[in-house]
PDB file of C-alpha atoms in Angstrom:
ATOM      1  CA  UNK F   1      82.215 -68.248 -50.052  1.00 96.00           C
ATOM      2  CA  UNK F   2      79.458 -66.226 -48.623  1.00 96.00           C
ATOM      3  CA  UNK F   3      79.578 -65.045 -45.153  1.00 95.00           C
ATOM      4  CA  UNK F   4      81.780 -67.480 -43.780  1.00 96.00           C
ATOM      5  CA  UNK F   5      83.976 -67.363 -40.546  1.00 95.00           C
ATOM      6  CA  UNK F   6      87.465 -67.375 -40.480  1.00 97.00           C
ATOM      7  CA  UNK F   7      87.672 -71.396 -39.301  1.00 97.00           C
ATOM      8  CA  UNK F   8      85.430 -71.898 -42.532  1.00 97.00           C
ATOM      9  CA  UNK F   9      87.608 -69.569 -44.833  1.00 97.00           C
ATOM     10  CA  UNK F  10      90.792 -71.358 -43.621  1.00 97.00           C
ATOM     11  CA  UNK F  11      89.333 -74.988 -44.191  1.00 97.00           C
ATOM     12  CA  UNK F  12      88.033 -74.254 -47.434  1.00 97.00           C
ATOM     13  CA  UNK F  13      91.004 -72.496 -48.620  1.00 97.00           C
ATOM     14  CA  UNK F  14      93.158 -75.741 -47.586  1.00 97.00           C
ATOM     15  CA  UNK F  15      91.172 -77.731 -49.802  1.00 97.00           C
ATOM     16  CA  UNK F  16      90.387 -75.547 -52.764  1.00 96.00           C
ATOM     17  CA  UNK F  17      91.941 -71.899 -53.087  1.00 96.00           C
ATOM     18  CA  UNK F  18      89.249 -69.329 -52.442  1.00 97.00           C
ATOM     19  CA  UNK F  19      88.981 -66.570 -54.878  1.00 97.00           C
ATOM     20  CA  UNK F  20      86.491 -64.386 -53.297  1.00 98.00           C
ATOM     21  CA  UNK F  21      84.504 -64.042 -49.808  1.00 98.00           C
ATOM     22  CA  UNK F  22      81.178 -61.891 -49.948  1.00 97.00           C
ATOM     23  CA  UNK F  23      79.765 -60.680 -46.452  1.00 96.00           C
ATOM     24  CA  UNK F  24      78.213 -57.212 -45.089  1.00 96.00           C
ATOM     25  CA  UNK F  25      80.786 -54.538 -45.022  1.00 96.00           C
ATOM     26  CA  UNK F  26      80.261 -50.817 -44.867  1.00 94.00           C
ATOM     27  CA  UNK F  27      81.581 -47.675 -43.252  1.00 90.00           C
ATOM     28  CA  UNK F  28      78.731 -48.579 -40.817  1.00 87.00           C
ATOM     29  CA  UNK F  29      79.274 -52.267 -40.305  1.00 90.00           C
ATOM     30  CA  UNK F  30      82.844 -52.817 -39.415  1.00 91.00           C
ATOM     31  CA  UNK F  31      82.829 -56.215 -38.173  1.00 93.00           C
ATOM     32  CA  UNK F  32      84.849 -57.830 -40.560  1.00 96.00           C
ATOM     33  CA  UNK F  33      87.903 -56.091 -39.688  1.00 95.00           C
ATOM     34  CA  UNK F  34      88.231 -57.838 -36.530  1.00 94.00           C
ATOM     35  CA  UNK F  35      89.301 -60.989 -38.036  1.00 96.00           C
ATOM     36  CA  UNK F  36      88.036 -61.648 -41.369  1.00 97.00           C
ATOM     37  CA  UNK F  37      89.663 -59.153 -43.390  1.00 97.00           C
ATOM     38  CA  UNK F  38      93.463 -59.657 -41.800  1.00 97.00           C
ATOM     39  CA  UNK F  39      92.600 -63.306 -43.053  1.00 98.00           C
ATOM     40  CA  UNK F  40      91.753 -62.623 -46.420  1.00 98.00           C
ATOM     41  CA  UNK F  41      94.676 -60.447 -46.769  1.00 97.00           C
ATOM     42  CA  UNK F  42      97.023 -63.389 -45.371  1.00 97.00           C
ATOM     43  CA  UNK F  43      95.641 -65.714 -47.673  1.00 97.00           C
ATOM     44  CA  UNK F  44      95.341 -63.550 -50.792  1.00 97.00           C
ATOM     45  CA  UNK F  45      91.428 -63.765 -50.994  1.00 98.00           C
ATOM     46  CA  UNK F  46      89.449 -60.882 -52.598  1.00 98.00           C
ATOM     47  CA  UNK F  47      86.576 -59.399 -50.618  1.00 98.00           C
ATOM     48  CA  UNK F  48      82.982 -58.411 -52.362  1.00 97.00           C
ATOM     49  CA  UNK F  49      81.171 -56.551 -49.187  1.00 97.00           C
ATOM     50  CA  UNK F  50      77.331 -56.430 -50.049  1.00 96.00           C
ATOM     51  CA  UNK F  51      74.976 -53.850 -48.375  1.00 94.00           C
ATOM     52  CA  UNK F  52      77.996 -51.384 -48.899  1.00 96.00           C
ATOM     53  CA  UNK F  53      75.544 -48.380 -48.558  1.00 95.00           C
ATOM     54  CA  UNK F  54      74.571 -49.454 -45.155  1.00 92.00           C
ATOM     55  CA  UNK F  55      71.221 -50.776 -46.602  1.00 93.00           C
ATOM     56  CA  UNK F  56      70.427 -47.365 -47.664  1.00 92.00           C
ATOM     57  CA  UNK F  57      71.503 -45.211 -44.619  1.00 92.00           C
ATOM     58  CA  UNK F  58      74.729 -43.701 -45.739  1.00 93.00           C
ATOM     59  CA  UNK F  59      72.804 -42.544 -48.596  1.00 93.00           C
ATOM     60  CA  UNK F  60      71.427 -39.619 -46.690  1.00 90.00           C
ATOM     61  CA  UNK F  61      67.813 -40.551 -47.448  1.00 90.00           C
ATOM     62  CA  UNK F  62      66.911 -42.082 -44.311  1.00 90.00           C
ATOM     63  CA  UNK F  63      67.037 -40.063 -40.933  1.00 87.00           C
ATOM     64  CA  UNK F  64      65.639 -41.182 -37.457  1.00 88.00           C
ATOM     65  CA  UNK F  65      62.099 -40.443 -38.350  1.00 89.00           C
ATOM     66  CA  UNK F  66      61.762 -42.641 -41.371  1.00 90.00           C
ATOM     67  CA  UNK F  67      59.416 -45.453 -40.891  1.00 91.00           C
ATOM     68  CA  UNK F  68      59.763 -48.751 -42.503  1.00 91.00           C
ATOM     69  CA  UNK F  69      56.978 -50.940 -44.153  1.00 90.00           C
ATOM     70  CA  UNK F  70      56.161 -54.185 -42.026  1.00 89.00           C
ATOM     71  CA  UNK F  71      58.105 -56.901 -43.223  1.00 89.00           C
ATOM     72  CA  UNK F  72      61.210 -54.669 -43.905  1.00 89.00           C
ATOM     73  CA  UNK F  73      64.433 -56.435 -42.390  1.00 89.00           C
ATOM     74  CA  UNK F  74      65.584 -53.096 -41.079  1.00 91.00           C
ATOM     75  CA  UNK F  75      62.631 -53.306 -38.395  1.00 91.00           C
ATOM     76  CA  UNK F  76      64.664 -55.940 -36.637  1.00 91.00           C
ATOM     77  CA  UNK F  77      68.672 -54.524 -36.950  1.00 89.00           C
ATOM     78  CA  UNK F  78      69.668 -52.666 -33.813  1.00 85.00           C
ATOM     79  CA  UNK F  79      71.617 -50.123 -36.011  1.00 85.00           C
ATOM     80  CA  UNK F  80      68.320 -49.033 -37.419  1.00 89.00           C
ATOM     81  CA  UNK F  81      66.531 -47.950 -34.231  1.00 88.00           C
ATOM     82  CA  UNK F  82      65.668 -44.364 -34.371  1.00 89.00           C
ATOM     83  CA  UNK F  83      68.396 -43.670 -31.316  1.00 86.00           C
ATOM     84  CA  UNK F  84      71.235 -45.499 -33.638  1.00 85.00           C
ATOM     85  CA  UNK F  85      70.017 -43.501 -36.577  1.00 89.00           C
ATOM     86  CA  UNK F  86      70.257 -40.282 -34.717  1.00 87.00           C
ATOM     87  CA  UNK F  87      73.490 -40.905 -32.934  1.00 84.00           C
ATOM     88  CA  UNK F  88      75.057 -41.733 -36.679  1.00 85.00           C
ATOM     89  CA  UNK F  89      73.473 -38.966 -38.423  1.00 88.00           C
ATOM     90  CA  UNK F  90      76.412 -36.660 -37.802  1.00 86.00           C
ATOM     91  CA  UNK F  91      78.432 -39.393 -39.730  1.00 87.00           C
ATOM     92  CA  UNK F  92      75.917 -39.067 -42.534  1.00 91.00           C
ATOM     93  CA  UNK F  93      76.092 -35.126 -42.781  1.00 91.00           C
ATOM     94  CA  UNK F  94      79.830 -35.311 -42.980  1.00 90.00           C
ATOM     95  CA  UNK F  95      79.758 -37.757 -45.909  1.00 92.00           C
ATOM     96  CA  UNK F  96      77.364 -35.106 -47.730  1.00 92.00           C
ATOM     97  CA  UNK F  97      79.617 -32.335 -46.896  1.00 92.00           C
ATOM     98  CA  UNK F  98      82.627 -34.281 -48.643  1.00 93.00           C
ATOM     99  CA  UNK F  99      80.137 -35.338 -51.202  1.00 93.00           C
ATOM    100  CA  UNK F 100      79.216 -31.617 -51.941  1.00 92.00           C
ATOM    101  CA  UNK F 101      82.958 -30.553 -52.065  1.00 91.00           C
ATOM    102  CA  UNK F 102      83.752 -33.075 -54.868  1.00 92.00           C
ATOM    103  CA  UNK F 103      80.167 -32.687 -56.876  1.00 94.00           C
ATOM    104  CA  UNK F 104      79.552 -36.244 -55.698  1.00 95.00           C
ATOM    105  CA  UNK F 105      76.904 -37.912 -53.865  1.00 96.00           C
ATOM    106  CA  UNK F 106      76.541 -39.787 -50.316  1.00 95.00           C
ATOM    107  CA  UNK F 107      76.602 -43.024 -51.956  1.00 95.00           C
ATOM    108  CA  UNK F 108      79.510 -42.247 -54.108  1.00 96.00           C
ATOM    109  CA  UNK F 109      81.607 -41.242 -50.951  1.00 95.00           C
ATOM    110  CA  UNK F 110      80.688 -44.444 -49.113  1.00 96.00           C
ATOM    111  CA  UNK F 111      81.717 -46.468 -52.069  1.00 97.00           C
ATOM    112  CA  UNK F 112      84.962 -44.771 -52.273  1.00 96.00           C
ATOM    113  CA  UNK F 113      85.549 -45.118 -48.798  1.00 96.00           C
ATOM    114  CA  UNK F 114      85.384 -48.970 -49.314  1.00 96.00           C
ATOM    115  CA  UNK F 115      87.771 -48.739 -52.320  1.00 96.00           C
ATOM    116  CA  UNK F 116      90.317 -46.993 -50.332  1.00 95.00           C
ATOM    117  CA  UNK F 117      90.433 -49.686 -47.442  1.00 95.00           C
ATOM    118  CA  UNK F 118      92.215 -52.077 -49.935  1.00 95.00           C
ATOM    119  CA  UNK F 119      93.009 -52.731 -53.438  1.00 95.00           C
ATOM    120  CA  UNK F 120      91.329 -56.193 -53.218  1.00 97.00           C
ATOM    121  CA  UNK F 121      88.006 -55.214 -51.723  1.00 97.00           C
ATOM    122  CA  UNK F 122      85.443 -54.829 -54.327  1.00 96.00           C
ATOM    123  CA  UNK F 123      81.876 -53.530 -52.958  1.00 96.00           C
ATOM    124  CA  UNK F 124      78.654 -54.907 -54.763  1.00 95.00           C
ATOM    125  CA  UNK F 125      75.980 -52.290 -54.147  1.00 94.00           C
ATOM    126  CA  UNK F 126      72.480 -53.711 -55.393  1.00 90.00           C
ATOM    127  CA  UNK F 127      69.928 -51.532 -57.657  1.00 90.00           C
ATOM    128  CA  UNK F 128      67.221 -52.051 -60.245  1.00 92.00           C
ATOM    129  CA  UNK F 129      67.676 -48.589 -61.576  1.00 94.00           C
ATOM    130  CA  UNK F 130      70.075 -47.461 -64.260  1.00 96.00           C
ATOM    131  CA  UNK F 131      70.891 -44.223 -63.171  1.00 95.00           C
ATOM    132  CA  UNK F 132      71.819 -45.654 -59.430  1.00 94.00           C
ATOM    133  CA  UNK F 133      73.909 -47.983 -61.332  1.00 95.00           C
ATOM    134  CA  UNK F 134      75.824 -45.157 -63.067  1.00 95.00           C
ATOM    135  CA  UNK F 135      75.996 -43.325 -59.619  1.00 95.00           C
ATOM    136  CA  UNK F 136      77.651 -46.319 -58.341  1.00 95.00           C
ATOM    137  CA  UNK F 137      79.880 -46.653 -60.865  1.00 95.00           C
ATOM    138  CA  UNK F 138      81.224 -43.219 -60.691  1.00 95.00           C
ATOM    139  CA  UNK F 139      82.634 -43.915 -57.079  1.00 95.00           C
ATOM    140  CA  UNK F 140      85.526 -45.442 -58.765  1.00 94.00           C
ATOM    141  CA  UNK F 141      86.682 -42.181 -59.805  1.00 93.00           C
ATOM    142  CA  UNK F 142      86.463 -40.532 -56.527  1.00 93.00           C
ATOM    143  CA  UNK F 143      89.647 -40.254 -54.436  1.00 92.00           C
ATOM    144  CA  UNK F 144      89.289 -39.589 -50.716  1.00 94.00           C
ATOM    145  CA  UNK F 145      92.370 -37.529 -49.198  1.00 93.00           C
ATOM    146  CA  UNK F 146      94.023 -39.006 -45.641  1.00 93.00           C
ATOM    147  CA  UNK F 147      92.287 -35.763 -44.145  1.00 93.00           C
ATOM    148  CA  UNK F 148      88.923 -36.900 -45.575  1.00 93.00           C
ATOM    149  CA  UNK F 149      89.457 -40.453 -44.354  1.00 93.00           C
ATOM    150  CA  UNK F 150      90.478 -39.037 -40.701  1.00 92.00           C
ATOM    151  CA  UNK F 151      87.307 -36.921 -40.614  1.00 91.00           C
ATOM    152  CA  UNK F 152      85.115 -40.055 -41.579  1.00 91.00           C
ATOM    153  CA  UNK F 153      86.794 -41.941 -38.988  1.00 89.00           C
ATOM    154  CA  UNK F 154      86.508 -39.635 -36.317  1.00 89.00           C
ATOM    155  CA  UNK F 155      82.805 -39.129 -36.951  1.00 85.00           C
ATOM    156  CA  UNK F 156      82.222 -42.884 -36.716  1.00 82.00           C
ATOM    157  CA  UNK F 157      83.801 -43.190 -33.700  1.00 84.00           C
ATOM    158  CA  UNK F 158      82.317 -40.720 -31.882  1.00 82.00           C
ATOM    159  CA  UNK F 159      78.781 -42.110 -33.139  1.00 78.00           C
ATOM    160  CA  UNK F 160      80.053 -45.193 -31.585  1.00 76.00           C
ATOM    161  CA  UNK F 161      80.801 -43.934 -28.332  1.00 77.00           C
ATOM    162  CA  UNK F 162      77.605 -42.053 -28.144  1.00 75.00           C
ATOM    163  CA  UNK F 163      75.642 -45.245 -28.940  1.00 68.00           C
ATOM    164  CA  UNK F 164      77.604 -47.387 -26.374  1.00 73.00           C
ATOM    165  CA  UNK F 165      77.112 -44.711 -23.539  1.00 73.00           C
ATOM    166  CA  UNK F 166      73.361 -44.639 -24.338  1.00 72.00           C
ATOM    167  CA  UNK F 167      73.287 -48.155 -24.169  1.00 66.00           C
ATOM    168  CA  UNK F 168      75.159 -48.274 -20.740  1.00 67.00           C
ATOM    169  CA  UNK F 169      72.718 -45.638 -19.571  1.00 70.00           C
ATOM    170  CA  UNK F 170      69.792 -47.926 -20.685  1.00 70.00           C
ATOM    171  CA  UNK F 171      71.539 -50.873 -18.815  1.00 72.00           C
ATOM    172  CA  UNK F 172      71.964 -49.062 -15.648  1.00 72.00           C
ATOM    173  CA  UNK F 173      68.156 -47.523 -15.891  1.00 69.00           C
ATOM    174  CA  UNK F 174      66.882 -51.371 -16.351  1.00 76.00           C
ATOM    175  CA  UNK F 175      68.948 -52.650 -13.217  1.00 78.00           C
ATOM    176  CA  UNK F 176      67.591 -49.560 -11.284  1.00 78.00           C
ATOM    177  CA  UNK F 177      64.047 -50.415 -12.377  1.00 80.00           C
ATOM    178  CA  UNK F 178      64.706 -53.922 -11.340  1.00 81.00           C
ATOM    179  CA  UNK F 179      65.840 -53.163  -7.835  1.00 81.00           C
ATOM    180  CA  UNK F 180      62.973 -50.958  -7.307  1.00 79.00           C
ATOM    181  CA  UNK F 181      60.252 -53.504  -8.466  1.00 84.00           C
ATOM    182  CA  UNK F 182      62.154 -55.782  -5.890  1.00 85.00           C
ATOM    183  CA  UNK F 183      62.369 -53.263  -2.857  1.00 83.00           C
ATOM    184  CA  UNK F 184      58.492 -52.222  -3.582  1.00 84.00           C
ATOM    185  CA  UNK F 185      57.567 -56.237  -3.792  1.00 80.00           C
ATOM    186  CA  UNK F 186      59.433 -56.875  -0.584  1.00 84.00           C
ATOM    187  CA  UNK F 187      57.407 -53.617   0.897  1.00 83.00           C
ATOM    188  CA  UNK F 188      54.177 -55.196  -0.147  1.00 82.00           C
ATOM    189  CA  UNK F 189      55.251 -58.557   1.465  1.00 82.00           C
ATOM    190  CA  UNK F 190      56.178 -56.990   4.760  1.00 80.00           C
ATOM    191  CA  UNK F 191      52.950 -54.767   4.816  1.00 75.00           C
ATOM    192  CA  UNK F 192      50.888 -58.073   4.221  1.00 76.00           C
ATOM    193  CA  UNK F 193      52.717 -60.138   6.820  1.00 78.00           C
ATOM    194  CA  UNK F 194      51.993 -57.159   9.370  1.00 70.00           C
ATOM    195  CA  UNK F 195      48.224 -56.990   8.490  1.00 67.00           C
ATOM    196  CA  UNK F 196      47.864 -60.702   8.820  1.00 72.00           C
ATOM    197  CA  UNK F 197      49.769 -60.507  12.084  1.00 72.00           C
ATOM    198  CA  UNK F 198      47.604 -57.722  13.226  1.00 61.00           C
ATOM    199  CA  UNK F 199      44.555 -59.451  12.627  1.00 63.00           C
ATOM    200  CA  UNK F 200      45.460 -62.599  14.295  1.00 63.00           C
ATOM    201  CA  UNK F 201      46.381 -60.499  17.434  1.00 68.00           C
ATOM    202  CA  UNK F 202      42.687 -59.493  17.661  1.00 68.00           C
ATOM    203  CA  UNK F 203      41.531 -63.344  17.400  1.00 76.00           C
ATOM    204  CA  UNK F 204      41.380 -65.597  20.527  1.00 80.00           C
ATOM    205  CA  UNK F 205      44.317 -68.362  20.402  1.00 81.00           C
ATOM    206  CA  UNK F 206      43.382 -71.979  19.489  1.00 85.00           C
ATOM    207  CA  UNK F 207      42.519 -74.174  22.307  1.00 87.00           C
ATOM    208  CA  UNK F 208      45.470 -75.801  23.931  1.00 89.00           C
ATOM    209  CA  UNK F 209      47.816 -72.948  23.087  1.00 89.00           C
ATOM    210  CA  UNK F 210      49.392 -70.447  25.532  1.00 89.00           C
ATOM    211  CA  UNK F 211      51.567 -67.628  24.449  1.00 87.00           C
ATOM    212  CA  UNK F 212      55.100 -66.995  25.963  1.00 90.00           C
ATOM    213  CA  UNK F 213      57.928 -64.635  25.221  1.00 88.00           C
ATOM    214  CA  UNK F 214      61.420 -65.549  24.150  1.00 86.00           C
ATOM    215  CA  UNK F 215      63.622 -64.251  26.898  1.00 86.00           C
ATOM    216  CA  UNK F 216      66.679 -63.803  24.320  1.00 86.00           C
ATOM    217  CA  UNK F 217      64.726 -61.991  21.222  1.00 83.00           C
ATOM    218  CA  UNK F 218      61.622 -60.774  23.200  1.00 83.00           C
ATOM    219  CA  UNK F 219      59.654 -62.291  20.432  1.00 84.00           C
ATOM    220  CA  UNK F 220      56.138 -64.096  21.410  1.00 85.00           C
ATOM    221  CA  UNK F 221      56.033 -68.111  20.472  1.00 88.00           C
ATOM    222  CA  UNK F 222      53.193 -70.221  21.404  1.00 88.00           C
ATOM    223  CA  UNK F 223      53.480 -73.927  23.046  1.00 91.00           C
ATOM    224  CA  UNK F 224      50.533 -76.438  23.045  1.00 91.00           C
ATOM    225  CA  UNK F 225      51.244 -78.602  25.923  1.00 89.00           C
ATOM    226  CA  UNK F 226      48.988 -81.478  24.660  1.00 89.00           C
ATOM    227  CA  UNK F 227      51.121 -81.943  21.620  1.00 90.00           C
ATOM    228  CA  UNK F 228      54.128 -80.506  22.610  1.00 90.00           C
ATOM    229  CA  UNK F 229      54.290 -78.269  19.570  1.00 91.00           C
ATOM    230  CA  UNK F 230      55.939 -75.053  19.679  1.00 91.00           C
ATOM    231  CA  UNK F 231      55.367 -72.177  17.084  1.00 89.00           C
ATOM    232  CA  UNK F 232      56.303 -68.444  16.157  1.00 84.00           C
ATOM    233  CA  UNK F 233      52.989 -67.831  14.212  1.00 81.00           C
ATOM    234  CA  UNK F 234      50.093 -67.006  16.300  1.00 79.00           C
ATOM    235  CA  UNK F 235      47.618 -70.163  16.229  1.00 81.00           C
ATOM    236  CA  UNK F 236      44.109 -68.762  16.180  1.00 78.00           C
ATOM    237  CA  UNK F 237      40.923 -70.191  16.437  1.00 71.00           C
ATOM    238  CA  UNK F 238      39.786 -71.556  12.826  1.00 63.00           C
ATOM    239  CA  UNK F 239      43.601 -71.913  11.631  1.00 54.00           C
ATOM    240  CA  UNK F 240      45.211 -75.403  11.061  1.00 49.00           C
ATOM    241  CA  UNK F 241      48.602 -75.349  12.549  1.00 46.00           C
TER     242      UNK F 241
END
């Protein structure tokens, strides 16, 4: 199966035992951990993650200043905004530090992390270059210590917290902007209303209308004895009431 949800996996497996599921999973994209991976483990289904290098980001070759060509799908993925890349840079730097200590590469450490999650997880990194294929295969010989895995997870959680805090701040700023715009709108409406009222005060009342004052509120109202109409807006000459 490819990119199937839990319901589809269970339904398919009940009809014909499923050998493996292919979906995106990497150190940078952890959503399958919520329910897909536990389901696969329960049913004895293998997992072959695609984009195990975070579409290139985990290799350390992409930073917040990198511009993607028009049509590149990464332009549409929230994880690839400059802000998100900047927040996750510390994680990539840590992979580089671990890789250097092992005479390996960022990509090899990122793949080794996947291999360390479950014995039935086999990442499928894509490449068109022989030396990259050889580099990827080399990840199978890298064994991350429990300390390495802990450091990587701590860095990931800090990056996630920073992104969440930034998103919350931006949301608050957007809400405040809407509130400010609404206040300005109401202020302009009130100003326009006052302007029109002031203009009307300078004009004579339309024929047949008399001005009175409401005893309770003190506000003026206007009564037309001939028609029996009462209005609160000053009826001036030239206006239709």
